[in-house]
Tab-separated table of C-alpha atoms in Angstrom:
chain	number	residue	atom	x	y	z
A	25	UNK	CA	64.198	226.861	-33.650
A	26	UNK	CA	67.714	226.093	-36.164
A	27	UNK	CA	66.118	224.679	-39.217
A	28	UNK	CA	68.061	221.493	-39.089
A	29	UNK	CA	66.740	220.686	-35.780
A	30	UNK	CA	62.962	221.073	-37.628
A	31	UNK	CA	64.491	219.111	-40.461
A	32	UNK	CA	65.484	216.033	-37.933
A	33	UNK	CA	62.247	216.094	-35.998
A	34	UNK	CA	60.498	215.954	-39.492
A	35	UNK	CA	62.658	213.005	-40.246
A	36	UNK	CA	61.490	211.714	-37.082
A	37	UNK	CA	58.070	212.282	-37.568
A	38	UNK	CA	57.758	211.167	-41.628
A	39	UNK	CA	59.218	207.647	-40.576
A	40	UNK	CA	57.477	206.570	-37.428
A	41	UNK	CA	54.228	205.497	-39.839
A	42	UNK	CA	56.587	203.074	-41.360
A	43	UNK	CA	58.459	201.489	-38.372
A	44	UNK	CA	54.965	201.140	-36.627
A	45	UNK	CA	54.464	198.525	-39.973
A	46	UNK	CA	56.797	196.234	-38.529
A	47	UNK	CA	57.139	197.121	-34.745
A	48	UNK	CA	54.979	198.249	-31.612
A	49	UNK	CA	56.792	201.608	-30.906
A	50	UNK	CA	57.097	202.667	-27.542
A	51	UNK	CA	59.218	205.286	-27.603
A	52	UNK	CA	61.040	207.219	-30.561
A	53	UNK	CA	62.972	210.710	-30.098
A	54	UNK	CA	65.429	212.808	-32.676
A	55	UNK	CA	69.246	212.951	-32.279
A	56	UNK	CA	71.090	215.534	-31.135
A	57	UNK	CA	74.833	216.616	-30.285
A	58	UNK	CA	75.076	213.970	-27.594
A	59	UNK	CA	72.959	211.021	-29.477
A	60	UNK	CA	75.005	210.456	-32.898
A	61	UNK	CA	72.442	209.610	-35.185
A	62	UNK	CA	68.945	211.289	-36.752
A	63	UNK	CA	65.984	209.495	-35.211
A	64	UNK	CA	65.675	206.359	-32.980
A	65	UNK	CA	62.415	204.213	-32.545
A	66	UNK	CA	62.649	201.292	-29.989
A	67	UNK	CA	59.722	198.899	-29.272
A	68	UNK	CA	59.256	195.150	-30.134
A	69	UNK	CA	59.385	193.680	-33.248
A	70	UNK	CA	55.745	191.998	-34.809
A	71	UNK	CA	57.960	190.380	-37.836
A	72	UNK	CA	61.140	189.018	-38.488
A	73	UNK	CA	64.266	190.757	-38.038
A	74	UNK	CA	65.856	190.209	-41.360
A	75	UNK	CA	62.160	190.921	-43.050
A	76	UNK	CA	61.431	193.856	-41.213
A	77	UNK	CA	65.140	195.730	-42.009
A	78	UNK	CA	64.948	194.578	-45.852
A	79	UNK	CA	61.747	196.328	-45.622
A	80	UNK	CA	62.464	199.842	-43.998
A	81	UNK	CA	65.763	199.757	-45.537
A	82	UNK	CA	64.749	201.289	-48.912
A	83	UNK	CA	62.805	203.774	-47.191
A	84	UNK	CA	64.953	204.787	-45.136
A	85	UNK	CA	67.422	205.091	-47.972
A	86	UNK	CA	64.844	207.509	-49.438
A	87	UNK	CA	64.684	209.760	-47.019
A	88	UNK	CA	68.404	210.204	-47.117
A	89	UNK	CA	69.253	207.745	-43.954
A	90	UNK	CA	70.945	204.544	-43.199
A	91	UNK	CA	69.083	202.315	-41.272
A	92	UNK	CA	70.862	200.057	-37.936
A	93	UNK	CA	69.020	197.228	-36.240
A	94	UNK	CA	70.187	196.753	-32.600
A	95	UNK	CA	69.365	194.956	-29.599
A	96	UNK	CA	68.986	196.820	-25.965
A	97	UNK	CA	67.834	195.358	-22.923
A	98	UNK	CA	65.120	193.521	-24.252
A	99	UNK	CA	63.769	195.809	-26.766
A	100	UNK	CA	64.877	196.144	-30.639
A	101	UNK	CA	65.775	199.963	-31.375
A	102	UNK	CA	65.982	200.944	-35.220
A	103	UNK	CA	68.490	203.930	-35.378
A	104	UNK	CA	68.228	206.208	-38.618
A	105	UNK	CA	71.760	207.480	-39.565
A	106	UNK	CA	73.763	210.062	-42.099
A	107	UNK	CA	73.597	207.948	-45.113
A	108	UNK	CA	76.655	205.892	-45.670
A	109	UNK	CA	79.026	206.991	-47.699
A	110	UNK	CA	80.376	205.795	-51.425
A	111	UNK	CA	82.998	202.799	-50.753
A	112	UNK	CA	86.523	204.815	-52.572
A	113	UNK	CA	87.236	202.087	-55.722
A	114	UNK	CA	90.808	199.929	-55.771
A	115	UNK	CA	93.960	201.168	-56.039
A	116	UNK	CA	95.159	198.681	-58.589
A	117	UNK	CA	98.234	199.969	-59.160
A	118	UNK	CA	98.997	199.289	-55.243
A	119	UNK	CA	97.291	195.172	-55.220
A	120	UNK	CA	99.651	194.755	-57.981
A	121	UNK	CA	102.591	196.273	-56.633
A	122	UNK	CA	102.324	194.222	-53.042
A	123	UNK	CA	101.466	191.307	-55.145
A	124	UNK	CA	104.261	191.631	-56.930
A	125	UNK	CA	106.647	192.490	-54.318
A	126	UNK	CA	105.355	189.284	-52.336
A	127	UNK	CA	105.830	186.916	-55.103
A	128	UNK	CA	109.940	187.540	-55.091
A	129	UNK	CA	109.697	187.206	-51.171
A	130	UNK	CA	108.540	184.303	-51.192
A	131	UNK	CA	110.141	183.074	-54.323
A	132	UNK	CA	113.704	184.080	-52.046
A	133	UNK	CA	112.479	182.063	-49.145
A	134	UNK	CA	111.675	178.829	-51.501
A	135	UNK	CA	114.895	179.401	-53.207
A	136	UNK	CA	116.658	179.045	-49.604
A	137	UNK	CA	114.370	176.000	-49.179
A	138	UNK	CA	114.686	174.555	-52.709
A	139	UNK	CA	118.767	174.731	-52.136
A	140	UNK	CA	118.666	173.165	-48.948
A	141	UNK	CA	116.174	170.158	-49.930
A	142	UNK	CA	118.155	169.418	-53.499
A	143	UNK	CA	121.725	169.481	-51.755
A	144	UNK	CA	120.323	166.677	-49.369
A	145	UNK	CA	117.943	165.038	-51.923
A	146	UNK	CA	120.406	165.249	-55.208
A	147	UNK	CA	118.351	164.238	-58.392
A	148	UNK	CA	119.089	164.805	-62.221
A	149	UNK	CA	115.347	165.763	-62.450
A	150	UNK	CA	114.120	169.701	-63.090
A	151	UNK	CA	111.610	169.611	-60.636
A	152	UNK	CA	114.189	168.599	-58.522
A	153	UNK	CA	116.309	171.813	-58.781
A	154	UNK	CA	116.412	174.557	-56.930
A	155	UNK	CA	114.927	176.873	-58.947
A	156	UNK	CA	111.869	174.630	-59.603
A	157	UNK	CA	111.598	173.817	-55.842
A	158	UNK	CA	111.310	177.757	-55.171
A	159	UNK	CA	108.808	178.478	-57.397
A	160	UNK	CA	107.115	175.477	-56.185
A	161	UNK	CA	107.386	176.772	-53.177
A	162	UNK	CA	105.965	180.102	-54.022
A	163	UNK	CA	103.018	178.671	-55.734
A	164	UNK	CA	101.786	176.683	-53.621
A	165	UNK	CA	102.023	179.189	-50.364
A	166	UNK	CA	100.850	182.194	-51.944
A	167	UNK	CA	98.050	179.677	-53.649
A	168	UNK	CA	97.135	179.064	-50.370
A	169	UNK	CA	96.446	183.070	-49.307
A	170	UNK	CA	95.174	183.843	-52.771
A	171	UNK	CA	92.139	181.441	-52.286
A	172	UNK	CA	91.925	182.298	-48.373
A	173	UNK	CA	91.506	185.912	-49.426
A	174	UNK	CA	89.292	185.131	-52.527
A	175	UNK	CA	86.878	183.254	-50.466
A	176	UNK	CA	86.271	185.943	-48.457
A	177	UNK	CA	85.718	188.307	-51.287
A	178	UNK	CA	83.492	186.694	-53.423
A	179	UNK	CA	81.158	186.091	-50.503
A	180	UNK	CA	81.256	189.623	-49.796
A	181	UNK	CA	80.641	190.478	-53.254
A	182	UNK	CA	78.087	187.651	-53.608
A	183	UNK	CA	76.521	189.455	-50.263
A	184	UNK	CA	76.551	193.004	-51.797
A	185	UNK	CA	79.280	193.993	-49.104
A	186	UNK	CA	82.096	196.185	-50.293
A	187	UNK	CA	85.829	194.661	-49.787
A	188	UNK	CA	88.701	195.494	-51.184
A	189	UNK	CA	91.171	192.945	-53.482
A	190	UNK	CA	93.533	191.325	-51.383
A	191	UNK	CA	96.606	193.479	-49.449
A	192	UNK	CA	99.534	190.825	-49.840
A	193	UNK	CA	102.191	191.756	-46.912
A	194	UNK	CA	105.704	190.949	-48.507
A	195	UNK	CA	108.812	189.682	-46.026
A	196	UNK	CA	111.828	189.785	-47.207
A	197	UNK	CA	113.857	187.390	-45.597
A	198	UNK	CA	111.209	185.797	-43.024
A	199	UNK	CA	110.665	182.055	-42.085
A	200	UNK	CA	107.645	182.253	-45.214
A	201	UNK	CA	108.607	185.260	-47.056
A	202	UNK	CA	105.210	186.963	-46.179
A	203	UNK	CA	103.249	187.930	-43.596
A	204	UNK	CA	99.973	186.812	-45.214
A	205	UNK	CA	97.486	189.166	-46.835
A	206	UNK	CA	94.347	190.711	-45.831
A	207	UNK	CA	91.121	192.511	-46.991
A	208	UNK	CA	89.525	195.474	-46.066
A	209	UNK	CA	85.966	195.951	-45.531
A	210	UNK	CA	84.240	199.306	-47.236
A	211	UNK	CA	80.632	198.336	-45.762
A	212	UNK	CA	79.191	196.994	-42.946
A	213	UNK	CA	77.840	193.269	-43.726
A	214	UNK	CA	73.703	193.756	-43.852
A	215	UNK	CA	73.399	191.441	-40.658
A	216	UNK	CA	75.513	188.082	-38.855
A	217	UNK	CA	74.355	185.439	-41.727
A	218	UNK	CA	76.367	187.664	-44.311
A	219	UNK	CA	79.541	188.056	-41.607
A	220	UNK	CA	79.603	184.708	-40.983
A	221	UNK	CA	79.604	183.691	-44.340
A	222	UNK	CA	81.929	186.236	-45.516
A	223	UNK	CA	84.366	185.676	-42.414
A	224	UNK	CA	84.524	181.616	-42.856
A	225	UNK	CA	84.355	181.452	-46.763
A	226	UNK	CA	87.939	182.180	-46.810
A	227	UNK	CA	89.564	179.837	-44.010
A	228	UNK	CA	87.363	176.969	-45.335
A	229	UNK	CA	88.549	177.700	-48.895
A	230	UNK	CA	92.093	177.968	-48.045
A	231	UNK	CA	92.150	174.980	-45.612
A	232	UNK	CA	90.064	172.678	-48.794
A	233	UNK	CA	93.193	173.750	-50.790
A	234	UNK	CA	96.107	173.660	-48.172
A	235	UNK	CA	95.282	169.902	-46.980
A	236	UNK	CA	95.855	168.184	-51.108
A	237	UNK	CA	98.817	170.089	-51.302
A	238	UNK	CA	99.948	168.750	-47.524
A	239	UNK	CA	99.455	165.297	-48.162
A	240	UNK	CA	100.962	166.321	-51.868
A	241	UNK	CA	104.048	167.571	-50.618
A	242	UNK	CA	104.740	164.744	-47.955
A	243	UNK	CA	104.851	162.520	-50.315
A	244	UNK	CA	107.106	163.924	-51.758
A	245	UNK	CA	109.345	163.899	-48.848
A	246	UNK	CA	111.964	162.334	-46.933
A	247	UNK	CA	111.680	160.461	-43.763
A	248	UNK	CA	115.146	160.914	-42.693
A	249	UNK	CA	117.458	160.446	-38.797
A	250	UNK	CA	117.699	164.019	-37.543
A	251	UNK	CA	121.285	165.079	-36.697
A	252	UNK	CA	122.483	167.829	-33.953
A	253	UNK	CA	122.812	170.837	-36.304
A	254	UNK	CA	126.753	171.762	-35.645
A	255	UNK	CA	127.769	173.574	-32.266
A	256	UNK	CA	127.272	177.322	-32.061
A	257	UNK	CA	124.536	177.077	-34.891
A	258	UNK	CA	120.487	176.431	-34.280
A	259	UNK	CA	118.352	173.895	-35.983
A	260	UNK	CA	114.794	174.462	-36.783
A	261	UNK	CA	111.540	171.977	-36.472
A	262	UNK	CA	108.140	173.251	-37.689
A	263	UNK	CA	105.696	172.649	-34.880
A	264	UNK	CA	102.865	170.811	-34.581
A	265	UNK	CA	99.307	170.885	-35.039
A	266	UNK	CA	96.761	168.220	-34.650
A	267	UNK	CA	95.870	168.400	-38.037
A	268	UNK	CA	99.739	168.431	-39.035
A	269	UNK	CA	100.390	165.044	-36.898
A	270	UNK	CA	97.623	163.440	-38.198
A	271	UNK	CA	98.863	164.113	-42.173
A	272	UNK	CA	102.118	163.469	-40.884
A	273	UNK	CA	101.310	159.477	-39.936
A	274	UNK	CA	98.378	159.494	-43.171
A	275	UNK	CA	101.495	159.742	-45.184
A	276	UNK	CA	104.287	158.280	-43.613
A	277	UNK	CA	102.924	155.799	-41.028
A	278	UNK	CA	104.180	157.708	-37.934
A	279	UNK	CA	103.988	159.914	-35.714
A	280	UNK	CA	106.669	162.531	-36.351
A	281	UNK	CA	109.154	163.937	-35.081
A	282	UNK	CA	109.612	160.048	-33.277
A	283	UNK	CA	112.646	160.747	-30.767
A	284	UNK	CA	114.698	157.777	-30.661
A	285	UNK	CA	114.168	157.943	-26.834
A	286	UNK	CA	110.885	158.724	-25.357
A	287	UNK	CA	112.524	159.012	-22.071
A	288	UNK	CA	110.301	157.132	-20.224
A	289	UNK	CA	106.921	158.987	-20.729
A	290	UNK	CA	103.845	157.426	-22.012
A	291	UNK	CA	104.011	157.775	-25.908
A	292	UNK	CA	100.422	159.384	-25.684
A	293	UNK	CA	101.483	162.201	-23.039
A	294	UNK	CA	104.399	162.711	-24.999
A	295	UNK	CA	102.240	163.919	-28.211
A	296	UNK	CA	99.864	165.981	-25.950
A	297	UNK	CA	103.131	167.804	-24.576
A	298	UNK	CA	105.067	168.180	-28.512
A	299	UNK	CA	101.746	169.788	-29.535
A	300	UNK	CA	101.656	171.920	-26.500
A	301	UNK	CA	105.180	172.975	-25.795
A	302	UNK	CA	106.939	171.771	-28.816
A	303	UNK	CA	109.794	168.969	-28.971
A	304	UNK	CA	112.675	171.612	-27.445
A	305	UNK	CA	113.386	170.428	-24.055
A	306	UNK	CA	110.503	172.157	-22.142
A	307	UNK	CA	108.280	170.748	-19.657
A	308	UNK	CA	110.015	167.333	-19.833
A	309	UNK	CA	109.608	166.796	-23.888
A	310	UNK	CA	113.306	165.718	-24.859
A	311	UNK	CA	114.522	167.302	-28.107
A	312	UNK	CA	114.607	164.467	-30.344
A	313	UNK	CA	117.882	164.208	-31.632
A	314	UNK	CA	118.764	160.565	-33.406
A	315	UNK	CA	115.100	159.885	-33.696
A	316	UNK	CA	112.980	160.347	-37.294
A	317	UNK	CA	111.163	163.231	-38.906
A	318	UNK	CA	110.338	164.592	-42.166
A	319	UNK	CA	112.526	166.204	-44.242
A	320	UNK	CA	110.023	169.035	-46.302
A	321	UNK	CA	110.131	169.008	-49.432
A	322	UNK	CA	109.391	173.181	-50.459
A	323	UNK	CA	105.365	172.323	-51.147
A	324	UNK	CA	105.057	170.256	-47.565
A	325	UNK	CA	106.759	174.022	-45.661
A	326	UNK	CA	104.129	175.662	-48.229
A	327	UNK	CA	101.487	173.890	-47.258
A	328	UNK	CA	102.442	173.361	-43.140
A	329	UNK	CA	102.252	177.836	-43.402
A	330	UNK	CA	99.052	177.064	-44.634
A	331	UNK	CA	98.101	175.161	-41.814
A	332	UNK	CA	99.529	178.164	-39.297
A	333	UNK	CA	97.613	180.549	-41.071
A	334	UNK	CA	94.286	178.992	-41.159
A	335	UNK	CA	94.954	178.345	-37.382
A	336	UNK	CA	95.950	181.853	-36.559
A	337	UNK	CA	92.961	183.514	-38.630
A	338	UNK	CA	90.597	181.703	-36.582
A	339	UNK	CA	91.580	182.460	-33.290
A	340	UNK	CA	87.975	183.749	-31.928
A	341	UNK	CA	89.116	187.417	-31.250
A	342	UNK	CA	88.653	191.212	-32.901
A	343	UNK	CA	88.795	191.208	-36.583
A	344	UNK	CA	90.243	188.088	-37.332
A	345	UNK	CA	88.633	185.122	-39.311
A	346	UNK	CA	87.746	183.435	-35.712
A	347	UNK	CA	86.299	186.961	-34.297
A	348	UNK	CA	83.731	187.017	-37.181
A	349	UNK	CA	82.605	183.626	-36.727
A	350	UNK	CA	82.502	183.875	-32.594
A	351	UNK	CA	80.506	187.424	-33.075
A	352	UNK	CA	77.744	185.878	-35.872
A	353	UNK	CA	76.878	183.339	-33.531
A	354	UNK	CA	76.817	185.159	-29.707
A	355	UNK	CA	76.823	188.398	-30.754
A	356	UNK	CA	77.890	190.781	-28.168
A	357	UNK	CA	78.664	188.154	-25.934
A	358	UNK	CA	80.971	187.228	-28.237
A	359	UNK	CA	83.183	189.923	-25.802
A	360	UNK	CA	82.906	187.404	-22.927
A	361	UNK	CA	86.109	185.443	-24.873
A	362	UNK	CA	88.587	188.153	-25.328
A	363	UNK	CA	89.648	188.032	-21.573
A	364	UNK	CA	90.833	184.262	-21.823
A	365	UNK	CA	92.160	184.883	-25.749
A	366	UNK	CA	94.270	186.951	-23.638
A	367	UNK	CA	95.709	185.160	-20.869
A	368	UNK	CA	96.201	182.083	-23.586
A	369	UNK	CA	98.416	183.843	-25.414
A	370	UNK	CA	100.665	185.582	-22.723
A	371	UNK	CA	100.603	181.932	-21.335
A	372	UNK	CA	101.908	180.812	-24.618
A	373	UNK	CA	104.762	183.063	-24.320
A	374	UNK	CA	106.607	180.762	-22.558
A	375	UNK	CA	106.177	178.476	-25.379
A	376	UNK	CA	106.959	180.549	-28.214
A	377	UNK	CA	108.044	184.019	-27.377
A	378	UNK	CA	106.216	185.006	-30.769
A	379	UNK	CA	102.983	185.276	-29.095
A	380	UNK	CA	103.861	188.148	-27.630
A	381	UNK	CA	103.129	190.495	-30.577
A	382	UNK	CA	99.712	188.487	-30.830
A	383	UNK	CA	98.679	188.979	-26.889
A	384	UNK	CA	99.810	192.520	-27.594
A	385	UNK	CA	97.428	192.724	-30.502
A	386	UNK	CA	94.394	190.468	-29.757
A	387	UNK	CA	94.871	192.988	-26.052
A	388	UNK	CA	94.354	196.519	-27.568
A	389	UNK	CA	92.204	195.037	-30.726
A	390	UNK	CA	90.563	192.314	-29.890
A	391	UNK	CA	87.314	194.006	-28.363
A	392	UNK	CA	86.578	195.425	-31.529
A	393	UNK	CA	84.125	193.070	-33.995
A	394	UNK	CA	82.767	194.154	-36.946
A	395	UNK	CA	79.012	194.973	-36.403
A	396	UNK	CA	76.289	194.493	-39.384
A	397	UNK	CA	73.753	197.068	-39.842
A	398	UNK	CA	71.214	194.355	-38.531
A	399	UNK	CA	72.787	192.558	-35.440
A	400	UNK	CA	69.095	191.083	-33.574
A	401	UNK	CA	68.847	188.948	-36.922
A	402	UNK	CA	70.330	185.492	-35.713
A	403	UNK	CA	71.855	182.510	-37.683
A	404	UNK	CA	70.093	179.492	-38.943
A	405	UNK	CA	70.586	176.115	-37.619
A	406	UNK	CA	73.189	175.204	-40.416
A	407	UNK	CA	75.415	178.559	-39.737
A	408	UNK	CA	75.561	178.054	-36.163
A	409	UNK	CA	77.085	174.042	-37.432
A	410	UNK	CA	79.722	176.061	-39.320
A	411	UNK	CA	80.346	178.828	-36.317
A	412	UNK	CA	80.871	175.663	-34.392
A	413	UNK	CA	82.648	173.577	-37.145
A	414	UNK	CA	85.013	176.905	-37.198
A	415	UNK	CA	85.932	176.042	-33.630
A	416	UNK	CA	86.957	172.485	-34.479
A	417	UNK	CA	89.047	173.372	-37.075
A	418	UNK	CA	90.669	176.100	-35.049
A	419	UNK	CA	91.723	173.522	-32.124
A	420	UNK	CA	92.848	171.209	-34.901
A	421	UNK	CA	94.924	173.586	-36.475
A	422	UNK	CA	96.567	176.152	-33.862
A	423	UNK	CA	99.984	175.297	-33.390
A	424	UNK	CA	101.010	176.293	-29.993
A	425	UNK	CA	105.074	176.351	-30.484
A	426	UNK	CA	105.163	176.815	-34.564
A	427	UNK	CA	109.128	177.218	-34.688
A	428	UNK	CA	111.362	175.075	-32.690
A	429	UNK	CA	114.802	175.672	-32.279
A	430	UNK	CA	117.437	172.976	-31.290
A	431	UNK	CA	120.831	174.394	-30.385
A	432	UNK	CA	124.172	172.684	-32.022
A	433	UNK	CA	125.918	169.950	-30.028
């Protein structure tokens, strides 16, 4: 017989006295070529989940295996695995660089918004000059990312899962001047509690910061008539979330953009259409040129991205923010969603011909959810309020059309 194939069976033999502490085994075999892992034990579980993998973990670890908790058909199955490698440390040098090269994005987008704003809102003040607007701008959007991404890794860290410092994405010369930032996990979270926790600590961070800041920078704002931008040229509106329309009349009183003709609808369907199709002509919502809006000041467009991204990040699909959550709390039913994530996005093309990149992803990614090492260990009563709170927010803050475009007159 090879000697490795005695070595596994020994494996297989030296750790079925410990899993038969904290399960009734029925069946246990070795790996092989065809089963990637050392030694499998499946049975039913006398203790706890979470108890009984914090207790085989270490000896599993001693015997030169990682340890996986899964659920199959009824039974729990312990799987014993190559140990898991050494997470590779930070490349400082490259966090630095793409923070860097992100800050002078977006400080070139808020000077395009800080010009803009201080030729229509002239003011003798610095804070009032472009310059100032900019880096207002800058501060307050990337503010918004830093403590999104931060969130998440301090929970890891406070979780004993390895992540990475955030990725900032610079872009040059987009609507925001980013594309957001990320982190990367270097472990598997040790079951759903630490996923969940890790996966909503940085929306709810970011959103705790982003909503000050909104109500912040519309005040500092103008309520002002909105003109037809001149022919051959396009105007821009930011869309609308619930949570945007709501801060919108907190502030100013009203419901904005107000067209100054609702052409005949029912002011209430009207709202439900501009959040659902945007104010740009479609499905019988009249662009609404001569009526009222808000005129951004830099920290309101800061703060509105901040809005978009805490929306888009928990969308309940694949690796995102939303995917996490949805996963901690069904588990692999979680899977059930990613057909209709789907169709509501290539349904929202219509709306916003962005969402195609998004159907396009959320299609050949969106299967994919990050699975702990435990995944039969379930959330307590107050994480499944925050898996559902999650949800809330998500409706709230989802902007269906976030860029509308009004052609000149």
């Amino acid at each position: 017989m090879d000697s490795s194939v005695e070595r596994v069976d020994d494996l297989v033999t030296r750790l079925l006295p410990i899993v038969r502490e904290v399960m009734d085994v029925e069946r246990w075999q070795p790996g092989g070529r065809d089963r990637p892992y050392k030694a499998r034990y499946q049975g039913h579980l006398r203790v706890e989940a979470a108890k009984a993998f914090d207790r085989l973990e270490p000896q599993f670890a001693k015997e030169g295996a990682g340890l996986f908790l899964r659920q199959e058909e009824g039974n729990q199955v312990f799987l014993a695995t190559d140990e898991f490698p050494e997470p590779k440390p930070d490349r400082l040098w490259l966090h630095a660089l793409l923070a860097g090269a992100t800050f002078l994005a977006v400080l070139y987008t808020g000077l395009g918004y800080g010009r803009s704003y201080a030729h229509e809102n002239p003011t003798q003040s610095l804070l009032g000059q472009p310059l100032a607007l900019g880096l207002i701008y800058a501060g307050t959007l990337l503010g918004i990312l830093a403590t999104h991404e931060f969130g998440h890794y301090l929970a890891g860290r406070f979780h004993k899962i390895a992540v990475s410092l955030p990725f900032f994405i610079p872009f040059p010369g987009g609507l925001l001047g980013t594309m957001g930032a990320f982190i990367q996990l270097k472990s598997r979270p040790r079951n759903r509690r630490h996923l969940l926790d890790m996966g909503l600590a940085g929306p709810y961070a970011g959103l705790l910061v982003a909503l000050p800041l909104l109500i912040l920078g519309l005040s500092l704002s103008q309520v002002k008539t909105i003109e037809a931008p001149p022919p051959g040229s396009i105007g821009y509106l930011e869309g609308n979330s619930f949570l945007y329309l709501a801060a919108k009349f907190v502030v100013t009183g009203e419901l904005l953009p107000a067209p100054a003709d609702f052409g005949g609808q029912n002011q209430l369907i009207y709202w439900l259409r501009n959040i659902g199709a945007g104010a740009g002509g479609q499905f019988g919502v009249p662009y609404p040129l001569g009526g009222r809006d808000v005129q951004l000041h830099p920290m309101a467009i800061a703060a509105w991205a901040g809005l978009l991204v805490t929306g888009i990040n928990l969308i309940p699909a694949g690796q995102l923010d939303g995917g996490h959550s949805i996963y901690s709390w069904l588990g692999s039913r979680a899977r059930r969603f990613w057909p209709f994530v789907v169709v509501g996005f290539v349904a929202l093309i219509v709306v916003w011909q962005g969402w195609l990149l998004f159907a396009a992803l959320v299609f050949l990614m969106g299967r994919t959810y990050a699975q702990p090492l435990d995944d039969v260990t379930e959330l307590d009563r107050g994480r499944k309020a925050a898996a559902i709170l999650a949800l809330i927010i998500f409706f709230l803050t989802f902007t269906p059309a976030p860029i509308i475009g009004i052609p000149g007159r």
